XYZ file of C-alpha atoms in Angstrom:
586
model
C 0.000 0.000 0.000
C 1.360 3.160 -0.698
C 2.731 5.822 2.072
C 0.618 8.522 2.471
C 2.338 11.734 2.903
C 0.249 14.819 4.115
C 0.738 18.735 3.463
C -1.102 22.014 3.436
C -0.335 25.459 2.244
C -2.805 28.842 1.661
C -2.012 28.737 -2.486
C -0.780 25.891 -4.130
C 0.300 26.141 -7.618
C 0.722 23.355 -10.339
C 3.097 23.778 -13.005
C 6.220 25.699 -12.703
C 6.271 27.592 -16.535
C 5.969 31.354 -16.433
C 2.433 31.429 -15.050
C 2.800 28.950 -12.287
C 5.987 30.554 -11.015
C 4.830 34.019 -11.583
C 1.524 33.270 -9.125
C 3.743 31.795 -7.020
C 5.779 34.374 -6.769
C 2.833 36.428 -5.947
C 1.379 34.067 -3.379
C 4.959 34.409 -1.773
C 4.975 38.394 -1.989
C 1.771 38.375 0.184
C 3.140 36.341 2.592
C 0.705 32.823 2.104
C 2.364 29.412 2.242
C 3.126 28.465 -1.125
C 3.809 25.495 -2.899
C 5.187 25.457 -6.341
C 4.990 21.587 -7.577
C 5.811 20.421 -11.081
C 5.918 16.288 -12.100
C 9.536 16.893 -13.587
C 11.947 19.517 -12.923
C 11.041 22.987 -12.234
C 10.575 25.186 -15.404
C 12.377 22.734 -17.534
C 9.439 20.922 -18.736
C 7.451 24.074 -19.670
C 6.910 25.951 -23.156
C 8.570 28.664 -21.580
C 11.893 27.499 -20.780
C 12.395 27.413 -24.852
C 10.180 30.245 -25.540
C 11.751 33.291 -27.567
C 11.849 36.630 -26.050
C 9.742 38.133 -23.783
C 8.408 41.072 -25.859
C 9.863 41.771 -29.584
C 9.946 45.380 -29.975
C 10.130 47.355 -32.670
C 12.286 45.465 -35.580
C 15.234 48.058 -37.149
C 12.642 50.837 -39.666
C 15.516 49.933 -42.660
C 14.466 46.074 -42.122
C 10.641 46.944 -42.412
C 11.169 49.404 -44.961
C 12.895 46.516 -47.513
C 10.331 44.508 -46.774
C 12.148 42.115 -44.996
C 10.687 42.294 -42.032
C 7.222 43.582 -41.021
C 6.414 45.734 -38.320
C 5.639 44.695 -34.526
C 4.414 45.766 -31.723
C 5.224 49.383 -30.321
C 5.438 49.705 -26.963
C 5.782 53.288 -27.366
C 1.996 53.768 -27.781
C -0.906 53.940 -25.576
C -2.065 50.433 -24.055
C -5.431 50.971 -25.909
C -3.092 50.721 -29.181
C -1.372 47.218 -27.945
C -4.992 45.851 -27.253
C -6.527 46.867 -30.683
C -2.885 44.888 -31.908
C -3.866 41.809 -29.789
C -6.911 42.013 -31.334
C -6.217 42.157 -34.930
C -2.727 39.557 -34.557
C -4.968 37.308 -32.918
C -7.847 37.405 -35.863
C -4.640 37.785 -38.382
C -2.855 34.525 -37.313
C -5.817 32.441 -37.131
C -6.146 31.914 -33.406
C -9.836 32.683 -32.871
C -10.765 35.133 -35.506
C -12.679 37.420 -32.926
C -13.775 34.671 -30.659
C -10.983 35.888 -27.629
C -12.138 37.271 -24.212
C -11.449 40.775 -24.665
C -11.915 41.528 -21.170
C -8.600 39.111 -20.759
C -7.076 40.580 -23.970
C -7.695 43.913 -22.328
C -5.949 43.038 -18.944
C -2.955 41.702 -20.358
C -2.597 44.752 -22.709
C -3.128 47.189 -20.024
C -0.657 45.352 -17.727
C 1.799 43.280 -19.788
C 4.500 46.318 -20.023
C 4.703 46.313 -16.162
C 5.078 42.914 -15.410
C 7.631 42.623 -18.141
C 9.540 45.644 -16.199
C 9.071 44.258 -12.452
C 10.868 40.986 -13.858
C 14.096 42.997 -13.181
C 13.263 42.985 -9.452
C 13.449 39.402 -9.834
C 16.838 39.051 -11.254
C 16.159 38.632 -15.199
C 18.674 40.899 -16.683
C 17.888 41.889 -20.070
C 13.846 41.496 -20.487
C 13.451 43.403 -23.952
C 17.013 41.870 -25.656
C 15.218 40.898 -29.281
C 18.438 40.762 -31.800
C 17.300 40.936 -35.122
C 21.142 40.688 -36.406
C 23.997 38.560 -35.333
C 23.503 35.840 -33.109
C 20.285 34.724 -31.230
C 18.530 37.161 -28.645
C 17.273 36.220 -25.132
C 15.316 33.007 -25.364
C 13.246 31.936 -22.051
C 15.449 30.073 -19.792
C 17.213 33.447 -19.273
C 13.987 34.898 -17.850
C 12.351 31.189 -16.301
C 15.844 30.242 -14.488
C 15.876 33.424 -12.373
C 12.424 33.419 -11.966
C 12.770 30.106 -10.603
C 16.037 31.315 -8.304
C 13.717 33.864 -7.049
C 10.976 31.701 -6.106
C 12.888 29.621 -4.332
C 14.870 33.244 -2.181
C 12.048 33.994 -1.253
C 10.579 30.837 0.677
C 8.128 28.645 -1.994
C 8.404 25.305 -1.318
C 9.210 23.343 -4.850
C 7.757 19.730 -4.893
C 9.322 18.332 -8.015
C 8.978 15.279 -9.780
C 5.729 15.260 -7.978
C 2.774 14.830 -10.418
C -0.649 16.102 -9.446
C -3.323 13.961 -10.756
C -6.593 14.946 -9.277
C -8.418 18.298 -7.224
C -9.722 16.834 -4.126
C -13.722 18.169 -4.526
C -16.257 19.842 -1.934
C -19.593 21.228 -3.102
C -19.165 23.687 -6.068
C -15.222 23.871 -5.210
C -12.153 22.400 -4.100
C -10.029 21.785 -1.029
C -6.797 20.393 -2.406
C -5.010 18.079 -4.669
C -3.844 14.076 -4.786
C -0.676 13.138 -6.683
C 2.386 11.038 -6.469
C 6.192 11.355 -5.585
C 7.591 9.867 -8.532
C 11.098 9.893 -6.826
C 10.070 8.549 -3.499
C 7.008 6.352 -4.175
C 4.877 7.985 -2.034
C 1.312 9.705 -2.430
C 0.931 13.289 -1.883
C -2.163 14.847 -0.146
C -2.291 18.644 0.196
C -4.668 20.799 1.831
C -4.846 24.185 -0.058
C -7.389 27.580 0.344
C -6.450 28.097 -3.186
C -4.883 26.432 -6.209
C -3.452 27.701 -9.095
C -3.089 25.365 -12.107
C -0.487 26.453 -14.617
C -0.332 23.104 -15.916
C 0.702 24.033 -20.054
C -0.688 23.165 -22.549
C -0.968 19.550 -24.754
C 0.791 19.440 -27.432
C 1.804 16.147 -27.220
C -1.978 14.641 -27.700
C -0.640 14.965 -31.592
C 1.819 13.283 -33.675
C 3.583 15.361 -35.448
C 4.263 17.916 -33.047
C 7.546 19.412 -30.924
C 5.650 20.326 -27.958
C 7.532 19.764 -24.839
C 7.310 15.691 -24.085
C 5.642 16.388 -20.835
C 2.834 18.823 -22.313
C -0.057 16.157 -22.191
C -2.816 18.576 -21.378
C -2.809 17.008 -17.395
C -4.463 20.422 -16.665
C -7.472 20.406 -19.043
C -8.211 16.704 -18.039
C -8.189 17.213 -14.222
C -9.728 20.960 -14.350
C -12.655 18.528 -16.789
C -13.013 15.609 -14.496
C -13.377 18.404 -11.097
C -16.693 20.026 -13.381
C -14.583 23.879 -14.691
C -16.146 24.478 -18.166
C -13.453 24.931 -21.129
C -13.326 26.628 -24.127
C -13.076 26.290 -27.691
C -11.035 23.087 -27.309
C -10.984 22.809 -30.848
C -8.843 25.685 -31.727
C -5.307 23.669 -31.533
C -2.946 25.778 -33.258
C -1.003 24.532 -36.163
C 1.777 26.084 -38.161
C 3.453 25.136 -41.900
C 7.078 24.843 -41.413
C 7.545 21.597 -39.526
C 10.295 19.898 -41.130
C 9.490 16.160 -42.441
C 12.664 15.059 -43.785
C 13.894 11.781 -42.732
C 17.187 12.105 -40.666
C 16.574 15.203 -39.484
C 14.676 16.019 -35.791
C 10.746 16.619 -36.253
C 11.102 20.537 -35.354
C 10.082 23.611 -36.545
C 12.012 26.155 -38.697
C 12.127 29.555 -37.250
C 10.887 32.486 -39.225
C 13.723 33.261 -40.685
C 13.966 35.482 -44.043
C 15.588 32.870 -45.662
C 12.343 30.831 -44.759
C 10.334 33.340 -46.215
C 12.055 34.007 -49.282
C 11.156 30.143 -50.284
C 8.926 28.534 -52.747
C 7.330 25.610 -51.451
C 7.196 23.026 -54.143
C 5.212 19.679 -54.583
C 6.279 16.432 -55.894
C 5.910 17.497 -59.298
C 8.270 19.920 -58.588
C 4.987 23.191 -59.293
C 5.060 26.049 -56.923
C 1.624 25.026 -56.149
C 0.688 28.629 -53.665
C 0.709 30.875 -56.293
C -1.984 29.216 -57.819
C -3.627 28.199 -54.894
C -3.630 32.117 -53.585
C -4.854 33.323 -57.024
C -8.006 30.969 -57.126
C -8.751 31.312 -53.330
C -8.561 35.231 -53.402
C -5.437 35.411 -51.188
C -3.371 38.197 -53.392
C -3.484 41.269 -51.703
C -2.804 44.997 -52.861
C 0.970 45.518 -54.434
C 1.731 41.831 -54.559
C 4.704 41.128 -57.060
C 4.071 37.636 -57.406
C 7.908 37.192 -57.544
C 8.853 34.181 -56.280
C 12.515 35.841 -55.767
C 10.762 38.177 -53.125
C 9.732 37.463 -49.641
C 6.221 35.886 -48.970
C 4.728 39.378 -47.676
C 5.968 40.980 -50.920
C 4.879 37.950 -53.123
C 1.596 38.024 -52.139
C 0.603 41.384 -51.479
C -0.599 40.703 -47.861
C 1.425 40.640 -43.864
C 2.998 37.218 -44.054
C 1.143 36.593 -40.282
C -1.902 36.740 -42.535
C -0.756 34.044 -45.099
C -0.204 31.518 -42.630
C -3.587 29.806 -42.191
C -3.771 29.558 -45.999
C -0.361 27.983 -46.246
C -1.264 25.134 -43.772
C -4.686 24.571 -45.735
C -2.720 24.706 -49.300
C 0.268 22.551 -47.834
C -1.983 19.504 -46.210
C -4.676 19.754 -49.362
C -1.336 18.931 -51.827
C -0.570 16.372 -49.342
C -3.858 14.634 -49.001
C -4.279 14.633 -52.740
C -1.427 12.626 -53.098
C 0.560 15.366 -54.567
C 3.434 15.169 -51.314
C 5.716 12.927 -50.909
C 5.720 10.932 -47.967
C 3.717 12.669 -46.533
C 5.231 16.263 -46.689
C 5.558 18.930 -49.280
C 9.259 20.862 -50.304
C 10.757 24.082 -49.165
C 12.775 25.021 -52.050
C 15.336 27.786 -50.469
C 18.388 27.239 -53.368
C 17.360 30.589 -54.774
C 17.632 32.429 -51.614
C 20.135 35.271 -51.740
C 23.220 34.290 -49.322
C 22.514 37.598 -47.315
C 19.039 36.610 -46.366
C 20.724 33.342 -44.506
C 22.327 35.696 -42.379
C 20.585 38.879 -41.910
C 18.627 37.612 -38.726
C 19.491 35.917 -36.041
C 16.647 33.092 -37.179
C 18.252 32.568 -40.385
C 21.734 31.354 -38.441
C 19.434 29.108 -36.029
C 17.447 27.293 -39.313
C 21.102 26.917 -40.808
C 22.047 25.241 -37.324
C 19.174 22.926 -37.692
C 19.853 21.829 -40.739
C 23.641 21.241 -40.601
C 22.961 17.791 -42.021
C 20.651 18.825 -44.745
C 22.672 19.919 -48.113
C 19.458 22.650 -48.857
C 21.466 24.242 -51.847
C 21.036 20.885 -53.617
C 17.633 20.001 -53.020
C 14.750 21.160 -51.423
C 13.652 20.437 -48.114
C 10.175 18.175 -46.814
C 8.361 19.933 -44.542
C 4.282 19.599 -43.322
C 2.001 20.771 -41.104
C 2.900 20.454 -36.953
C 1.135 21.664 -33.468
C 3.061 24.071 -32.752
C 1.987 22.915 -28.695
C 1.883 26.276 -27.118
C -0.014 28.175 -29.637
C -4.130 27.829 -29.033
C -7.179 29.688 -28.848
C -8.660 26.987 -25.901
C -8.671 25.394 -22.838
C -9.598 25.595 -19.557
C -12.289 28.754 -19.203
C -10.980 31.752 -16.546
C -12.331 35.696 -16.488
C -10.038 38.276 -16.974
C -8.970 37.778 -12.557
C -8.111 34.480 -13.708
C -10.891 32.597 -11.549
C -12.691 29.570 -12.847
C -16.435 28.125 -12.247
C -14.971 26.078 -9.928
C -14.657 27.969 -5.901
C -10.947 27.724 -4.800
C -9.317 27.180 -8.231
C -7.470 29.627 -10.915
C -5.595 29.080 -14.484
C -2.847 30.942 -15.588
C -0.869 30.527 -18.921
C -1.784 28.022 -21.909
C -3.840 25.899 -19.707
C -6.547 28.852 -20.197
C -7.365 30.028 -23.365
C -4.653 32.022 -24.700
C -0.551 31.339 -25.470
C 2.430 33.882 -25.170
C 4.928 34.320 -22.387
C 3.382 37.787 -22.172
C 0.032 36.434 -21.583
C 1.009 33.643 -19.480
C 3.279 36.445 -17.209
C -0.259 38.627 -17.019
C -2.797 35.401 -16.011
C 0.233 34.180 -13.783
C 0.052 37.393 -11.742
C -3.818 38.193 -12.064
C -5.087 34.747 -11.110
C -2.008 35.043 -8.107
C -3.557 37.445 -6.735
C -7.154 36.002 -7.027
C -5.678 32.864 -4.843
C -4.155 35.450 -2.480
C -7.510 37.158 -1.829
C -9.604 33.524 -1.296
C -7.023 32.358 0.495
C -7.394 35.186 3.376
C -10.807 35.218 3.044
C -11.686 31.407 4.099
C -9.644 28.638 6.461
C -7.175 25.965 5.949
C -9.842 23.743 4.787
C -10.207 20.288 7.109
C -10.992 16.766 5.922
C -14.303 14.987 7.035
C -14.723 11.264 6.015
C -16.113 12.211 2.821
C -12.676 13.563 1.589
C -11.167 10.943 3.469
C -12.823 8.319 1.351
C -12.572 9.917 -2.083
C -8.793 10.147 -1.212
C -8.830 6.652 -0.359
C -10.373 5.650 -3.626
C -8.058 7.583 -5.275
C -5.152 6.309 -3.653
C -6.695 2.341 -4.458
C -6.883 3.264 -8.148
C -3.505 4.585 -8.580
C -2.346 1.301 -6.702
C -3.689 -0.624 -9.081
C -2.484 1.145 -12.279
C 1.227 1.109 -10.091
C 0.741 -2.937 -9.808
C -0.880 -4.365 -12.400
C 1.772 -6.263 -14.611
C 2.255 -5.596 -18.372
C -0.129 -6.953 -20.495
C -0.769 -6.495 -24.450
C -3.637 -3.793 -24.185
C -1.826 -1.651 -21.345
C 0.972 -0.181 -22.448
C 1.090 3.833 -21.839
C 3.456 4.061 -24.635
C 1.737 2.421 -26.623
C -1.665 3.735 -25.940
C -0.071 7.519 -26.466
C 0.593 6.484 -29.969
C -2.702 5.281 -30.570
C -3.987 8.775 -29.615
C -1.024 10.569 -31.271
C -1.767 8.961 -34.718
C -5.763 9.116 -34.436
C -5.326 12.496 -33.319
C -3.589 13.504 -36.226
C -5.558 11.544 -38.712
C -8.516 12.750 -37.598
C -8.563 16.101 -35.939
C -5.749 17.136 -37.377
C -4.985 20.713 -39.598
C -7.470 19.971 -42.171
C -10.745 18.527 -40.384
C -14.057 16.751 -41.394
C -17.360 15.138 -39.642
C -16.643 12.041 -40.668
C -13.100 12.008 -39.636
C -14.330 13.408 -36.339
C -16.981 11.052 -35.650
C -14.064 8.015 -36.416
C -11.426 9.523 -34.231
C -14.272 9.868 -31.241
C -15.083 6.251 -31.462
C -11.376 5.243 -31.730
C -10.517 6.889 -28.556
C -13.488 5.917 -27.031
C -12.386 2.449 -28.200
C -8.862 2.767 -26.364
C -10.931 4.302 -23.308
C -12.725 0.979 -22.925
C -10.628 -1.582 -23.592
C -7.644 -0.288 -23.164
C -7.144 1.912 -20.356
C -8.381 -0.437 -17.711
C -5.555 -2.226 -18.108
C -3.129 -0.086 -18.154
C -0.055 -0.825 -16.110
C 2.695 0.867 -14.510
C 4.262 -2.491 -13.200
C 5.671 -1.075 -9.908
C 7.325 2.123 -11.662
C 6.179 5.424 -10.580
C 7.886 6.888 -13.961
C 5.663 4.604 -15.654
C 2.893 5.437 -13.514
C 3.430 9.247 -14.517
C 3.188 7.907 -18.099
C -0.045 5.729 -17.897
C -1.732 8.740 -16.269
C -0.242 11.092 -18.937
C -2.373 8.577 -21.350
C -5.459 8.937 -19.486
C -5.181 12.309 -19.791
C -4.312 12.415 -23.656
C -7.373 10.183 -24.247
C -9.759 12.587 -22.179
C -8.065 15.817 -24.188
C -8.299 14.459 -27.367
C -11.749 13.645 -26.990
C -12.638 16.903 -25.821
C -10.675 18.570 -29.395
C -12.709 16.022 -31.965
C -16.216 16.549 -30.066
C -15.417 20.494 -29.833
C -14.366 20.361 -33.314
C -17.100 18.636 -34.528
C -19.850 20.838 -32.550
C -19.002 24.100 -34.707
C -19.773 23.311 -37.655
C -17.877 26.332 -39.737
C -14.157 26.859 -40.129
C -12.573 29.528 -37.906
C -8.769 29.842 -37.047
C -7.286 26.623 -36.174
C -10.438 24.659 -36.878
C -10.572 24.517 -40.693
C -13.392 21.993 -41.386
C -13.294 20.795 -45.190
C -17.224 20.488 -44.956
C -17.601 23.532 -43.593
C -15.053 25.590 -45.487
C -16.262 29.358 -44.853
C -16.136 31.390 -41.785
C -19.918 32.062 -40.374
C -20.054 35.065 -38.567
C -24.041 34.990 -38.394
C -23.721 31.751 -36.555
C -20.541 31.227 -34.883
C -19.159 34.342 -33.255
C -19.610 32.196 -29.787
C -16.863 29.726 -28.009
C -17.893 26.139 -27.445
C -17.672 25.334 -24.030
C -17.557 21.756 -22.664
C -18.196 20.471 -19.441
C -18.771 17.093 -17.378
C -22.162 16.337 -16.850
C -23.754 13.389 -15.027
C -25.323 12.073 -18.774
C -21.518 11.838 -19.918
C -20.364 15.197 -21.980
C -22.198 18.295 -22.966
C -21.443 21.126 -25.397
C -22.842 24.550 -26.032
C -22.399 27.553 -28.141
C -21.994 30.833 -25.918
C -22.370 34.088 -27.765
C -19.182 36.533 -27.669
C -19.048 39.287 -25.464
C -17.915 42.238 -27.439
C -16.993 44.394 -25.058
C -14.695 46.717 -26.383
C -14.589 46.425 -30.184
C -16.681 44.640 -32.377
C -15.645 42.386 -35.364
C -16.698 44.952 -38.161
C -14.374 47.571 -35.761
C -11.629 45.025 -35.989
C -12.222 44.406 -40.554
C -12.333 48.297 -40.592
C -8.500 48.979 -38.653
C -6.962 46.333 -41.545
């Protein structure tokens, strides 16, 4: 039987990437017993610890005005200005297309250029260092390491290698959180006021992705199974440039302007976007149609604009048998050797493909989740509270992605915990808690000692859900695919997950619940996806091909329910600018 090991603190937080040690942080400032856990090592199993920088500021005017580089953000401007930016990149890239909380996108707007200064207080040195020449700028273990260092200065506890795998419930709330020790074999009970789950995203419920390995959506599933509503599950993002050639690692190639001064190519050797953009309407106003200039240039239109068409183009070649295994080609021989090195991107995507002999032969690249970039997830207001009493998100468990938006929640729903957290006691277990803890503890015994068997094995099983997942609810969508990937997990979730084994090793056990969790997720993205019946953003439905703003400017929020699952449509609050507002700032 396993040792039972009890502790209690007034915030605990659960993931240690920038939002979970940010609330802590905040927990800590206030003076509340805080305890930062994380089932592997702090920060280092988090989007952010690989993150670029912080806040890209204005890119060099000669840059922009060659064309080589569009504009960004200005942080020069009023915060009203930044929000109406959020607002549009977020519709631009494909995200949501107008579906976004604005009071959140508001929030972090107004408050993003503080936290990013207070970081200094904490020890990260350089928080605006964005190179655009020479070698690579500031990437995020230079801000997540101190963070961390801080954390721990100031008095958080840090349970590591500790993996939380259930809120312990009372009533409409909760009063703590189950888990294991995975070094020490021991399950973890914790009494907590609040709880903070900064759990990441998950990434890793796909198969072509380079999401961290850890980023199994653990968050989404527990915050589901505890009754929180989540969002537009559906809107997994997905980018072009994953690379897909054989001896080379499954990654993604930066945006370099040697990446952007590429044709992509398909097996017949046809730069198949140029038609593709002329019969779908894509050219824009001034577009060369030079395939010797940048794709902003080529087409006519901000290359952030071009990318949901690229993915659709890309994976329509490939499922129409005009790829090659599986992938399409980057053609980058004509690229002029200045463009290699003009950015600091260009040297990393020469880095990555040190191997690759790219002024021979083009490059295979396709479709991959990008993991931390996603219009869903677990549902929060703009304080960072859920529906559920006692718990808070912060970062890309809730609906949003960026280090600057995961640095805003981190802080807002911090300081939500710290006000619940004086405002009721350390809660106390009756024998109701006491016997949902000890049914908890009896299942996880008998995942931990059941021996291996053909149907059980968490590796295998994460496959299985890696490969439906992609086949099914991947960048290019359909009901039928849908409705095949649903049963096929629901397939796996009968007959395969009770018997899954960890065969005495907590490692193992951490992966067999990881596949729980993936199974649960990726059911929650098919039936989410299937529900809105339109294509928006990341959920391009090829029998549904147009956007339907009449119908669909609402999230899709699912939520446990004693008849099994239910989905809704709720309208969009427009609180500060309306979608016709948004088409008339383009």
């Amino acid at each position: 039987m396993l040792n039972v090991v009890f502790g209690e603190y007034d915030v605990l937080v659960i993931g240690s990437g920038m939002g979970g040690v940010r609330a802590a942080i905040e927990a800590r400032r206030a003076g509340l017993a805080t305890c930062l856990v994380d089932k592997s090592i702090l920060a280092r199993a988090s989007a952010s610890i690989y993150a670029g920088a912080l806040v890209a500021r204005r890119p060099p005017e000669y840059l922009v005005r060659m064309g080589l580089i569009e504009a960004g953000m200005d942080f020069e401007k009023p915060f009203d200005a930044s929000f109406r930016y959020f607002v549009k990149e977020g519709a631009r890239t494909g995200g949501s297309v107008y579906t976004a909380n604005q009071r959140i996108a508001m929030t972090v707007a107004c408050e993003m250029e503080r936290r990013a200064e207070e970081l200094r207080d904490f020890g990260v040195k350089d928080i605006y260092s964005q190179r655009w020449l020479g070698p690579p700028g500031v990437y995020g273990y230079n801000i997540m390491l101190p963070l961390v260092g801080y954390a721990r200065k100031v008095g958080a506890k840090a349970l590591e290698m500790t993996m939380i795998t259930d809120f312990i419930p009372r009533g409409k709330g909760i009063v703590g959180a189950v888990g294991f020790d995975i070094r020490k074999g021991e399950l973890v009970v914790i009494r907590a006021r609040s709880v903070v789950m900064a759990t990441g995203s998950h990434g890793q419920v796909y198969e072509r992705t380079y999401a961290p390995i850890r980023m199994t959506g653990d968050g989404y599933a527990m915050a589901y199974r505890a009754g929180a509503s989540l969002s537009d599950m559906e809107m997994m993002g997905f980018d072009n440039w994953g690379i897909a050639e054989p001896g080379l690692p499954q990654y993604w190639l930066p945006p370099s302007l040697a990446r952007l001064s590429g044709v992509l190519r398909n097996a017949k050797g046809e730069a198949f976007f140029l038609k593709y953009a002329q019969e779908h309407g894509i050219i824009g106003q001034g577009a060369t149609l030079s395939l010797e200039d940048t794709l902003g240039k080529r087409y006519g239109r901000p290359f952030i604009e071009l990318i949901p068409h690229l993915i659709k183009a890309c994976q329509t070649e490939i499922l129409k048998g005009r790829g090659d295994k599986g992938a399409i080609f980057l053609d980058l021989s004509r690229v002029p050797q200045d463009r290699i090195y003009v950015d600091h991107n260009g040297v990393w995507t020469l880095n990555i493909l040190r191997e690759f002999k790219w002024r021979e032969r083009p490059i295979r690249i396709a479709p991959i989740c990008m993991g931390d970039f996603k219009g869903g997830g677990v549902r929060i207001d703009e304080k960072g509270r859920t529906d559920i009493e006692g718990l808070f998100a912060a970062g890309d468990v809730a609906p949003g992605s960026s280090l600057l938006y995961a640095l805003v929640t981190g802080v807002v729903s911090g300081r939500s915990a710290i006000s619940r957290a004086y405002s009721v006691s350390m809660p106390e277990f009756s024998s109701t808690e006491d016997d949902w803890i000890a049914e908890r503890r009896e299942r996880l015994e008998s995942v931990l000692n059941r021996e291996p068997n053909e149907e059980g094995d968490p590796k295998e099983i994460k496959k299985k859900v890696k490969a439906i997942m992609w086949r099914c609810g991947g960048p290019l969508r359909k009901g039928e695919d849908l409705r095949e990937g649903i049963r096929s997990l629901k397939e796996i979730e009968e007959e395969c997950l009770p018997m899954i084994y960890a065969s005495g090793s907590f490692r193992k056990l951490r992966e067999a619940l990881e596949a729980i969790n993936m199974v649960m997720v990726g059911q929650m993205i098919l039936r989410s996806s299937l529900f809105r019946t339109e294509s928006r953003g990341y959920n391009q439905r090829l029998d549904y091909p147009e956007r339907d703003d009449k119908n669909w400017l609402k999230n899709t929020i699912i939520k446990r329910a004693e008849e099994g699952v239910r989905i809704k449509a709720d309208p969009v609050e427009f609180v500060f600018m309306a979608p016709e507002e948004m088409e008339r700032g383009k």
